[in-house]
XYZ file of C-alpha atoms in Angstrom:
280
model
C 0.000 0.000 0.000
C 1.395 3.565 -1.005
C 2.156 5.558 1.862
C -0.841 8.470 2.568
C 0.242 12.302 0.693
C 0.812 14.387 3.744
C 2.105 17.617 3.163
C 4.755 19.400 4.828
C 3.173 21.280 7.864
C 5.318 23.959 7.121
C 3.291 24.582 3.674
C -0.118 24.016 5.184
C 0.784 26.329 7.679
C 2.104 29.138 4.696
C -1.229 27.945 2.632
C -3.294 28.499 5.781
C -1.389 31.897 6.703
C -2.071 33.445 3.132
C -5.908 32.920 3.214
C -6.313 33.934 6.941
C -4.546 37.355 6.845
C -5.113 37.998 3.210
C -1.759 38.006 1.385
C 1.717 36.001 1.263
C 3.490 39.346 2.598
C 1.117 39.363 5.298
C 1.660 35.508 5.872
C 5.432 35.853 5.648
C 5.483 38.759 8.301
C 3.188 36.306 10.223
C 5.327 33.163 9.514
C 8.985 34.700 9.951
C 9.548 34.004 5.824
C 9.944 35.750 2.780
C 6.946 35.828 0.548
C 9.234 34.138 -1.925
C 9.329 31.232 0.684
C 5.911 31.557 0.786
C 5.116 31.054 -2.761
C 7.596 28.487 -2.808
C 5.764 26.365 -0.107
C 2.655 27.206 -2.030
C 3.793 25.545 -4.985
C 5.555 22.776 -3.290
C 1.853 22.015 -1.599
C 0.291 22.233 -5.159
C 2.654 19.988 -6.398
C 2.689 17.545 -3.836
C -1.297 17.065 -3.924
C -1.623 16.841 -7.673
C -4.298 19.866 -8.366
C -4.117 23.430 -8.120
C -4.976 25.525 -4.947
C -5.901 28.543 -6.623
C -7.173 30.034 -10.329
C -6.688 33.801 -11.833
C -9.164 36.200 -10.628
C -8.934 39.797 -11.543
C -5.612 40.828 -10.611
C -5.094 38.428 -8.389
C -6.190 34.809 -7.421
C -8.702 32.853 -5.465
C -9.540 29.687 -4.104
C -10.346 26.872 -6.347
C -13.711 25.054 -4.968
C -11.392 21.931 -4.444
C -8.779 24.559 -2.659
C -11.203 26.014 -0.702
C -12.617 22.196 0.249
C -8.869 21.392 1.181
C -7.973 24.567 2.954
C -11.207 23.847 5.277
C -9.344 20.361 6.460
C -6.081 21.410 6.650
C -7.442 24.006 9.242
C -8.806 20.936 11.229
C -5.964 19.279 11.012
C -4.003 22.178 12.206
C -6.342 23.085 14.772
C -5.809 19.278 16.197
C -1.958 20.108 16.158
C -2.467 23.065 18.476
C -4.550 21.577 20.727
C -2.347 18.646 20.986
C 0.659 21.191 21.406
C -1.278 23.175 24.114
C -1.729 20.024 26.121
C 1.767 19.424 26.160
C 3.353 22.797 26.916
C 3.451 25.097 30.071
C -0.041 26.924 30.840
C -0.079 30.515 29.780
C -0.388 32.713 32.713
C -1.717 36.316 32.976
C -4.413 38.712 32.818
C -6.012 38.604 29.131
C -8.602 41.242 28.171
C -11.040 40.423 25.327
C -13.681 42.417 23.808
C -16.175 40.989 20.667
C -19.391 41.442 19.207
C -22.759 40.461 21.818
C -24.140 38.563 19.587
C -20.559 36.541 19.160
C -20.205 36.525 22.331
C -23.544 35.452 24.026
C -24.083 32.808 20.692
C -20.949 31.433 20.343
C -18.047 32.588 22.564
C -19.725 32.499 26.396
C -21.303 28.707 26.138
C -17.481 27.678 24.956
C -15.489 29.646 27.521
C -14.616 26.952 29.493
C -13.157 25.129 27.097
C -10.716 27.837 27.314
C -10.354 28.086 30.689
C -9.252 23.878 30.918
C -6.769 24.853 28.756
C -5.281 27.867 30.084
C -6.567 28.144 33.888
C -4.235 30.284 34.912
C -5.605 33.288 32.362
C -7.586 35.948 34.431
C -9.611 36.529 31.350
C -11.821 39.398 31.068
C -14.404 40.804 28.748
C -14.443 44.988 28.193
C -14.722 47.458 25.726
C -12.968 47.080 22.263
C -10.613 50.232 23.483
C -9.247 48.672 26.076
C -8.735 44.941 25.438
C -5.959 43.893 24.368
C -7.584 41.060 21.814
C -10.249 42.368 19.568
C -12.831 40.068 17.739
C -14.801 42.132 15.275
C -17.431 41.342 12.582
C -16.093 43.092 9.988
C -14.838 43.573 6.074
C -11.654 41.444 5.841
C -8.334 43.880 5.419
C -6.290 46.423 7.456
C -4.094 43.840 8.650
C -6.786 42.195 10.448
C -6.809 37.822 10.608
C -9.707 36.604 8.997
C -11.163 33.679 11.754
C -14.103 32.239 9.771
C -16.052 33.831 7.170
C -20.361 32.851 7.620
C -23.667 33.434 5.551
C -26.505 34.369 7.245
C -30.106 33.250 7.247
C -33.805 34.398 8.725
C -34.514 33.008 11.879
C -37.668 32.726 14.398
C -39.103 31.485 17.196
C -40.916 28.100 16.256
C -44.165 29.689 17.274
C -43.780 31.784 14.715
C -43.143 29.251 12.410
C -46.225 27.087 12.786
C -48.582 29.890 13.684
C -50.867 31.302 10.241
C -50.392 32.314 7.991
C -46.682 30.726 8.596
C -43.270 31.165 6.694
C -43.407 29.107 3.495
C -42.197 31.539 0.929
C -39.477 34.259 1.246
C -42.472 35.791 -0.077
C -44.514 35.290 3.477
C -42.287 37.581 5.421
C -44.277 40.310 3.990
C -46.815 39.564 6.937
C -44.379 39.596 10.020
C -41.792 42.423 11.222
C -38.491 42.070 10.253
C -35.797 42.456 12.826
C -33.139 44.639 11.971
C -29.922 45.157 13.881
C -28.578 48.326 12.297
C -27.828 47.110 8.586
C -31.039 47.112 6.502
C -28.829 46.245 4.023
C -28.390 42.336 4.801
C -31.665 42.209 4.544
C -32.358 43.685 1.268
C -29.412 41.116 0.364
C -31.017 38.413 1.360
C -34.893 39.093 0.237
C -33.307 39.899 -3.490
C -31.379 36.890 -3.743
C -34.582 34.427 -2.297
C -36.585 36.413 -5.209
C -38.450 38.361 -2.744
C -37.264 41.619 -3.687
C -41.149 42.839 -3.289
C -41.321 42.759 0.478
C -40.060 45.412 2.302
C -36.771 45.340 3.265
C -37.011 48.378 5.645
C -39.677 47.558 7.250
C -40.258 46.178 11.026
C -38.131 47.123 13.830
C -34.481 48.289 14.486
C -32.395 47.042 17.599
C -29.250 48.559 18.641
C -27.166 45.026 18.167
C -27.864 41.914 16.889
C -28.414 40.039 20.764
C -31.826 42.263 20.854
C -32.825 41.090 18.025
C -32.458 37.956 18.184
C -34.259 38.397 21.844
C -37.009 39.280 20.094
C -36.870 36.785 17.365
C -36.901 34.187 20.671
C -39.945 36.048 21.953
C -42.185 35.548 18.896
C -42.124 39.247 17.941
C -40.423 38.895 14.353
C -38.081 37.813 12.160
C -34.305 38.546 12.561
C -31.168 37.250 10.531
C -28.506 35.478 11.822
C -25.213 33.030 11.168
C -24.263 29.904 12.755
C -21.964 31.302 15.164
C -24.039 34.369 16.273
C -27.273 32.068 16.309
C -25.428 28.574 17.209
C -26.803 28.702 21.105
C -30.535 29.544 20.473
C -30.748 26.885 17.518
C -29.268 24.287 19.826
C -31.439 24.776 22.033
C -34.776 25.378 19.899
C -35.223 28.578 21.037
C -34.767 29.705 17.143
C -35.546 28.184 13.698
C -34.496 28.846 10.312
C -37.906 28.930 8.346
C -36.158 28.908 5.344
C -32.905 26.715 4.195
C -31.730 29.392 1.992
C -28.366 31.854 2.934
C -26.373 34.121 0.886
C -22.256 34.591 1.717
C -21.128 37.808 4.056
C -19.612 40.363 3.091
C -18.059 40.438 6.476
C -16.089 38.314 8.452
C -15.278 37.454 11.998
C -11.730 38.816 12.194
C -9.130 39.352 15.325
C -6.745 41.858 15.926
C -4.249 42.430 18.238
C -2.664 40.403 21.378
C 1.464 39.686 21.601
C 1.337 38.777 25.414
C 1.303 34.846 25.719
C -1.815 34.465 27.251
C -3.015 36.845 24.431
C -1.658 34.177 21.808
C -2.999 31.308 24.070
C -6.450 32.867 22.976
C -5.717 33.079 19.457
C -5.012 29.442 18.583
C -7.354 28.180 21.098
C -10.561 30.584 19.076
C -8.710 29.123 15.664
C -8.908 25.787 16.464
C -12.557 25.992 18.094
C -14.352 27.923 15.011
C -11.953 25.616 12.521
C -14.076 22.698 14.000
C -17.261 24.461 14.181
C-alpha cells in the first residue's frame, strides 16, 4: 500500500497563513519568511497534492472550490496540532482582556469559555470594551491587517411559534406579513430578500435594535423575524429557542476577524478561538 500524501506542515501552515490574513506578505510577516518562501511552499503544496490551490481572478487569485474544500481540512488538522501542542506545553499565565461582538459573544463565545479556561486556567480573562482589550474580535470587512477567523452566511430566523402559527413562513415571499428584525444594517436584509426572489417585500420595514443580541431576543420572543449566522445564532438553535424557516443563505460580506494580542496568554487565545471555530 502507497504511503498516505501528507504535506509538509510547514506549507499548510504558509497555505493556511495566506488565506487567513489575506496576502503572502502578510503571511510571511506572520510566519517569519519571505513571501518568496511563501510562494515556494505554495507551490511545493500544489505539487505535492496533484491539483491546483488557486485560479486567476482579476488581478489576483482565489480559491479553487477543491482549494477552498482542502484549505477547510487542513485548518482541522491544524487546529488538532495546536490543541495537541497546548496540552503538552506550560499553561499561559496572565491577565487577558477580550472584547467581541454580543451577539458573538452570548451565541458562540460564552457557552465555549470553558473550554478555554481547561486549557489555560491560569488566564484571568476578562471581557471589556474594544478600546481597552488587548484582543479584539470584530465582525467586519476582511483587510487592514486584520486575521480573517471564519467567514459565515446568514439566514432568517424565528421562534418556532412563529413558524407554525398562520399564515406561517413558506415563501421568502410570506415575510411580507411579520416584522423584520433589523440590527442596524437594513442592508443584509435587502441582500437576502433579493437573492430568495423576494425583492417585493419590504426590506425596511419592522423594527431596528441597537445590536444583533436584541434582536435575536425578540426573534426568541415571537415578535419577528431577525437574521442570523451559525456562530451568532449557534446557542438559540441548539437549544430550539430559534428556527431557520427557510434553508436558503447568501455569503457575508463580512467576516469574523481578530486583531491584536502579543502577550502569551493573548496568543494562548488566538489558537485556542482558531482551532474551536476551525471545528465548528
Amino acid at each position: 500500500m502507497s504511503a498516505p500524501r501528507i504535506p509538509p506542515t510547514g506549507a499548510l501552515l504558509a497555505f493556511d497563513a495566506v488565506h487567513r490574513l489575506g496576502s503572502a506578505r502578510a503571511a510571511a510577516d506572520a510566519l517569519g519568511l519571505t513571501p518568496s518562501a511563501i510562494s515556494h511552499k505554495l507551490k511545493a503544496l500544489e505539487s505535492a497534492l496533484g491539483f491546483p490551490l488557486t485560479e486567476p481572478h482579476g488581478r489576483g487569485a482565489r480559491l479553487t472550490p477543491r482549494g477552498a474544500r482542502y484549505l477547510a481540512q487542513a485548518r482541522r488538522a491544524l487546529a488538532l496540532l495546536h490543541v495537541a501542542a497546548e496540552a503538552e506545553s506550560p499553561p499561559a499565565a496572565g491577565s487577558l482582556t477580550v472584547a467581541a461582538p454580543p451577539a458573538f459573544t452570548a451565541g458562540w463565545l460564552a457557552p465555549r469559555i470553558g473550554r478555554f479556561r481547561a486549557v489555560a486556567p491560569d488566564v484571568r480573562l476578562a471581557f471589556t470594551a474594544p478600546a481597552a482589550a488587548e484582543v479584539v474580535v470584530a465582525f467586519a470587512e476582511p483587510g487592514d491587517g486584520a486575521e480573517t477567523l471564519i467567514e459565515v452566511a446568514f439566514f432568517p430566523v424565528c421562534a418556532p411559534s412563529l413558524l407554525n402559527a398562520a399564515p406561517g413562513l413558506r415563501r421568502a415571499s410570506d415575510l411580507a406579513q411579520v416584522d423584520l428584525l433589523h440590527d442596524g444594517d437594513a442592508d443584509d436584509w435587502a441582500r437576502w430578500l433579493a437573492a430568495a426572489g423576494a425583492a417585493q417585500v419590504d426590506a425596511a420595514a419592522g423594527v431596528r435594535f441597537a445590536d444583533l443580541t436584541a434582536a435575536h431576543a425578540a426573534a426568541a420572543a415571537g415578535q419577528g423575524v431577525a437574521l442570523g449566522d451559525a456562530l451568532t445564532a449557534a446557542h438559540a438553535l441548539g437549544s430550539g429557542a430559534l428556527v431557520r424557516p427557510f434553508a436558503f443563505e447568501i455569503p457575508s460580506r463580512r467576516a469574523y476577524v481578530l486583531r491584536g494580542g502579543r502577550s502569551a496568554p493573548a496568543g494562548a487565545f488566538a489558537r485556542w478561538l482558531r482551532a474551536e471555530l476551525a471545528a465548528a
